[in-house]
Amino acid sequence: MTQSSNSLTLSNNQLALAISNPGALGTIEAYISAVNRLPLLTQEQETALGRRLRDESDLDAARQLITSHLRLVVSISRQYLGYGLAHADLIQEGNVGLMKAVKRFDPDRGVRLVSFAVHWIKAEIHEYIVRNWRLVKVATTKAQRKLFFNLRRMRPDGQTLDTEQVNTIARELNVRPEDVSEMEVRMSGREMALESPSDDDDNSYAPISYLSDEGRQEPSQVLERRAYDALQGEGLAEALEGLDDRSRRIVQARWLRDDGGATLHELAGEFGVSAERVRQIEAAAFKKLRLALAH
């Protein structure tokens, strides 16, 4: 029912290291080549492994579920290469999301793991990008975050938008035209080179080497778009309603305000607790939100 470990191109130790650090195999090309050779699972195999993990806490079953979906993480991470962050780091964060999805996967729901995992992978990558991009203080509301993650895709060949295009994008994403123009200017200042600046740097891996054909309607891309729309739609409002008043206030004040968000110390003063306690409440609230959005 399960795949033999001998059929894998990497040893268990190499797999564990590669999942936590995609650069451990030498280059990102080597990692991508290796995970693309890992065997896929049939639905019957996936269900059996999921039950072993759920009922017996079988770590080998978890390993097989994770490794069979590593190529999905690579596919999803490619959509975020234009934000100037290292591909290996995006993959690493996506792998964290994949592991969370595997941990929560219920094989008896009749849903393939790929459908369930897309949300968790993308959510981890989103959070990583927002943490590391200098636009975080701009992309604070739901509409602005949607603009942040969609504008690069919607710009025709990366060209400067004219007035009609700005208005069209603004209507589609439900933001003001001036928000589109401002975000375009900010994003234009952090473009990633299409080709490697140096031919003698073995570790450089430019986007031209692996850009996917955006015109192809691959199943993973369709699922990604559906999961993102659900994440940014009514699901978030419903998930917020499931939090207690203090947790909801902290999340909204920190991430959903137009003025850049409150600091931990400001909220600590408001609630009469330490900044570290506010951070802990925030982390617990995000965990609950992710669980709510997964269903």
mmCIF file with all atom_site columns, C-alpha atoms in Angstrom, residues 117-198:
data_model
loop_
_atom_site.group_PDB
_atom_site.id
_atom_site.type_symbol
_atom_site.label_atom_id
_atom_site.label_alt_id
_atom_site.label_comp_id
_atom_site.label_asym_id
_atom_site.label_entity_id
_atom_site.label_seq_id
_atom_site.pdbx_PDB_ins_code
_atom_site.Cartn_x
_atom_site.Cartn_y
_atom_site.Cartn_z
_atom_site.occupancy
_atom_site.B_iso_or_equiv
_atom_site.pdbx_formal_charge
_atom_site.auth_seq_id
_atom_site.auth_comp_id
_atom_site.auth_asym_id
_atom_site.auth_atom_id
_atom_site.pdbx_PDB_model_num
ATOM 1  C CA . ALA A 1 117 ? -2.644  21.664 1.589   1.00 0.00 ? 117 ALA A CA 1
ATOM 2  C CA . VAL A 1 118 ? -2.840  24.547 -0.911  1.00 0.00 ? 118 VAL A CA 1
ATOM 3  C CA . HIS A 1 119 ? -4.327  26.908 1.680   1.00 0.00 ? 119 HIS A CA 1
ATOM 4  C CA . TRP A 1 120 ? -1.743  26.092 4.355   1.00 0.00 ? 120 TRP A CA 1
ATOM 5  C CA . ILE A 1 121 ? 1.204   26.360 1.971   1.00 0.00 ? 121 ILE A CA 1
ATOM 6  C CA . LYS A 1 122 ? 0.037   29.659 0.554   1.00 0.00 ? 122 LYS A CA 1
ATOM 7  C CA . ALA A 1 123 ? -0.857  31.081 3.964   1.00 0.00 ? 123 ALA A CA 1
ATOM 8  C CA . GLU A 1 124 ? 2.668   30.435 5.289   1.00 0.00 ? 124 GLU A CA 1
ATOM 9  C CA . ILE A 1 125 ? 4.236   32.019 2.204   1.00 0.00 ? 125 ILE A CA 1
ATOM 10 C CA . HIS A 1 126 ? 1.899   35.016 2.475   1.00 0.00 ? 126 HIS A CA 1
ATOM 11 C CA . GLU A 1 127 ? 2.826   35.549 6.099   1.00 0.00 ? 127 GLU A CA 1
ATOM 12 C CA . TYR A 1 128 ? 6.544   35.251 5.301   1.00 0.00 ? 128 TYR A CA 1
ATOM 13 C CA . ILE A 1 129 ? 6.318   37.808 2.485   1.00 0.00 ? 129 ILE A CA 1
ATOM 14 C CA . VAL A 1 130 ? 4.376   40.293 4.602   1.00 0.00 ? 130 VAL A CA 1
ATOM 15 C CA . ARG A 1 131 ? 6.864   39.901 7.471   1.00 0.00 ? 131 ARG A CA 1
ATOM 16 C CA . ASN A 1 132 ? 9.829   40.569 5.232   1.00 0.00 ? 132 ASN A CA 1
ATOM 17 C CA . TRP A 1 133 ? 8.559   43.138 2.753   1.00 0.00 ? 133 TRP A CA 1
ATOM 18 C CA . ARG A 1 134 ? 8.875   46.843 3.461   1.00 0.00 ? 134 ARG A CA 1
ATOM 19 C CA . LEU A 1 135 ? 5.306   47.221 2.141   1.00 0.00 ? 135 LEU A CA 1
ATOM 20 C CA . VAL A 1 136 ? 3.866   45.637 5.268   1.00 0.00 ? 136 VAL A CA 1
ATOM 21 C CA . LYS A 1 137 ? 2.773   49.030 6.615   1.00 0.00 ? 137 LYS A CA 1
ATOM 22 C CA . VAL A 1 138 ? 0.974   49.711 3.352   1.00 0.00 ? 138 VAL A CA 1
ATOM 23 C CA . ALA A 1 139 ? -0.711  46.320 2.874   1.00 0.00 ? 139 ALA A CA 1
ATOM 24 C CA . THR A 1 140 ? -2.601  46.214 6.154   1.00 0.00 ? 140 THR A CA 1
ATOM 25 C CA . THR A 1 141 ? -6.286  45.954 5.201   1.00 0.00 ? 141 THR A CA 1
ATOM 26 C CA . LYS A 1 142 ? -7.860  42.958 3.489   1.00 0.00 ? 142 LYS A CA 1
ATOM 27 C CA . ALA A 1 143 ? -8.337  44.901 0.251   1.00 0.00 ? 143 ALA A CA 1
ATOM 28 C CA . GLN A 1 144 ? -4.759  46.233 0.291   1.00 0.00 ? 144 GLN A CA 1
ATOM 29 C CA . ARG A 1 145 ? -3.329  42.766 0.890   1.00 0.00 ? 145 ARG A CA 1
ATOM 30 C CA . LYS A 1 146 ? -5.336  41.477 -2.048  1.00 0.00 ? 146 LYS A CA 1
ATOM 31 C CA . LEU A 1 147 ? -3.931  44.335 -4.132  1.00 0.00 ? 147 LEU A CA 1
ATOM 32 C CA . PHE A 1 148 ? -0.413  43.591 -2.876  1.00 0.00 ? 148 PHE A CA 1
ATOM 33 C CA . PHE A 1 149 ? -0.557  39.943 -3.933  1.00 0.00 ? 149 PHE A CA 1
ATOM 34 C CA . ASN A 1 150 ? -2.358  40.495 -7.257  1.00 0.00 ? 150 ASN A CA 1
ATOM 35 C CA . LEU A 1 151 ? -1.014  43.715 -8.759  1.00 0.00 ? 151 LEU A CA 1
ATOM 36 C CA . ARG A 1 152 ? 2.209   42.193 -10.105 1.00 0.00 ? 152 ARG A CA 1
ATOM 37 C CA . ARG A 1 153 ? 0.204   39.501 -11.908 1.00 0.00 ? 153 ARG A CA 1
ATOM 38 C CA . MET A 1 154 ? -2.302  41.977 -13.309 1.00 0.00 ? 154 MET A CA 1
ATOM 39 C CA . ARG A 1 155 ? 0.235   44.444 -14.675 1.00 0.00 ? 155 ARG A CA 1
ATOM 40 C CA . PRO A 1 156 ? 0.662   43.747 -18.433 1.00 0.00 ? 156 PRO A CA 1
ATOM 41 C CA . ASP A 1 157 ? 4.263   42.576 -18.897 1.00 0.00 ? 157 ASP A CA 1
ATOM 42 C CA . GLY A 1 158 ? 5.335   44.667 -15.916 1.00 0.00 ? 158 GLY A CA 1
ATOM 43 C CA . GLN A 1 159 ? 4.610   47.893 -17.819 1.00 0.00 ? 159 GLN A CA 1
ATOM 44 C CA . THR A 1 160 ? 3.452   51.117 -16.212 1.00 0.00 ? 160 THR A CA 1
ATOM 45 C CA . LEU A 1 161 ? -0.320  51.190 -15.905 1.00 0.00 ? 161 LEU A CA 1
ATOM 46 C CA . ASP A 1 162 ? -2.339  53.814 -17.744 1.00 0.00 ? 162 ASP A CA 1
ATOM 47 C CA . THR A 1 163 ? -5.421  55.472 -16.242 1.00 0.00 ? 163 THR A CA 1
ATOM 48 C CA . GLU A 1 164 ? -7.877  52.988 -17.735 1.00 0.00 ? 164 GLU A CA 1
ATOM 49 C CA . GLN A 1 165 ? -5.882  50.001 -16.462 1.00 0.00 ? 165 GLN A CA 1
ATOM 50 C CA . VAL A 1 166 ? -5.600  51.546 -13.000 1.00 0.00 ? 166 VAL A CA 1
ATOM 51 C CA . ASN A 1 167 ? -9.360  52.059 -12.850 1.00 0.00 ? 167 ASN A CA 1
ATOM 52 C CA . THR A 1 168 ? -10.047 48.514 -14.074 1.00 0.00 ? 168 THR A CA 1
ATOM 53 C CA . ILE A 1 169 ? -7.785  46.953 -11.451 1.00 0.00 ? 169 ILE A CA 1
ATOM 54 C CA . ALA A 1 170 ? -9.251  49.191 -8.742  1.00 0.00 ? 170 ALA A CA 1
ATOM 55 C CA . ARG A 1 171 ? -12.779 48.051 -9.581  1.00 0.00 ? 171 ARG A CA 1
ATOM 56 C CA . GLU A 1 172 ? -11.820 44.377 -9.722  1.00 0.00 ? 172 GLU A CA 1
ATOM 57 C CA . LEU A 1 173 ? -9.981  44.443 -6.378  1.00 0.00 ? 173 LEU A CA 1
ATOM 58 C CA . ASN A 1 174 ? -12.359 46.893 -4.671  1.00 0.00 ? 174 ASN A CA 1
ATOM 59 C CA . VAL A 1 175 ? -9.733  49.515 -3.835  1.00 0.00 ? 175 VAL A CA 1
ATOM 60 C CA . ARG A 1 176 ? -9.268  53.173 -4.768  1.00 0.00 ? 176 ARG A CA 1
ATOM 61 C CA . PRO A 1 177 ? -7.461  54.002 -8.027  1.00 0.00 ? 177 PRO A CA 1
ATOM 62 C CA . GLU A 1 178 ? -4.919  56.028 -6.027  1.00 0.00 ? 178 GLU A CA 1
ATOM 63 C CA . ASP A 1 179 ? -4.179  52.908 -3.951  1.00 0.00 ? 179 ASP A CA 1
ATOM 64 C CA . VAL A 1 180 ? -3.363  51.022 -7.147  1.00 0.00 ? 180 VAL A CA 1
ATOM 65 C CA . SER A 1 181 ? -1.081  53.805 -8.378  1.00 0.00 ? 181 SER A CA 1
ATOM 66 C CA . GLU A 1 182 ? 0.724   54.087 -5.034  1.00 0.00 ? 182 GLU A CA 1
ATOM 67 C CA . MET A 1 183 ? 1.246   50.335 -4.770  1.00 0.00 ? 183 MET A CA 1
ATOM 68 C CA . GLU A 1 184 ? 2.540   50.209 -8.348  1.00 0.00 ? 184 GLU A CA 1
ATOM 69 C CA . VAL A 1 185 ? 5.168   52.865 -7.582  1.00 0.00 ? 185 VAL A CA 1
ATOM 70 C CA . ARG A 1 186 ? 6.292   51.078 -4.420  1.00 0.00 ? 186 ARG A CA 1
ATOM 71 C CA . MET A 1 187 ? 6.478   47.675 -6.057  1.00 0.00 ? 187 MET A CA 1
ATOM 72 C CA . SER A 1 188 ? 8.370   49.027 -9.050  1.00 0.00 ? 188 SER A CA 1
ATOM 73 C CA . GLY A 1 189 ? 11.242  49.920 -6.761  1.00 0.00 ? 189 GLY A CA 1
ATOM 74 C CA . ARG A 1 190 ? 11.916  46.335 -5.816  1.00 0.00 ? 190 ARG A CA 1
ATOM 75 C CA . GLU A 1 191 ? 12.028  44.378 -9.047  1.00 0.00 ? 191 GLU A CA 1
ATOM 76 C CA . MET A 1 192 ? 13.965  41.128 -9.210  1.00 0.00 ? 192 MET A CA 1
ATOM 77 C CA . ALA A 1 193 ? 16.429  40.616 -12.039 1.00 0.00 ? 193 ALA A CA 1
ATOM 78 C CA . LEU A 1 194 ? 15.146  38.184 -14.662 1.00 0.00 ? 194 LEU A CA 1
ATOM 79 C CA . GLU A 1 195 ? 18.632  36.860 -15.348 1.00 0.00 ? 195 GLU A CA 1
ATOM 80 C CA . SER A 1 196 ? 21.517  36.157 -13.015 1.00 0.00 ? 196 SER A CA 1
ATOM 81 C CA . PRO A 1 197 ? 23.942  39.089 -12.709 1.00 0.00 ? 197 PRO A CA 1
ATOM 82 C CA . SER A 1 198 ? 26.880  36.704 -12.751 1.00 0.00 ? 198 SER A CA 1
#
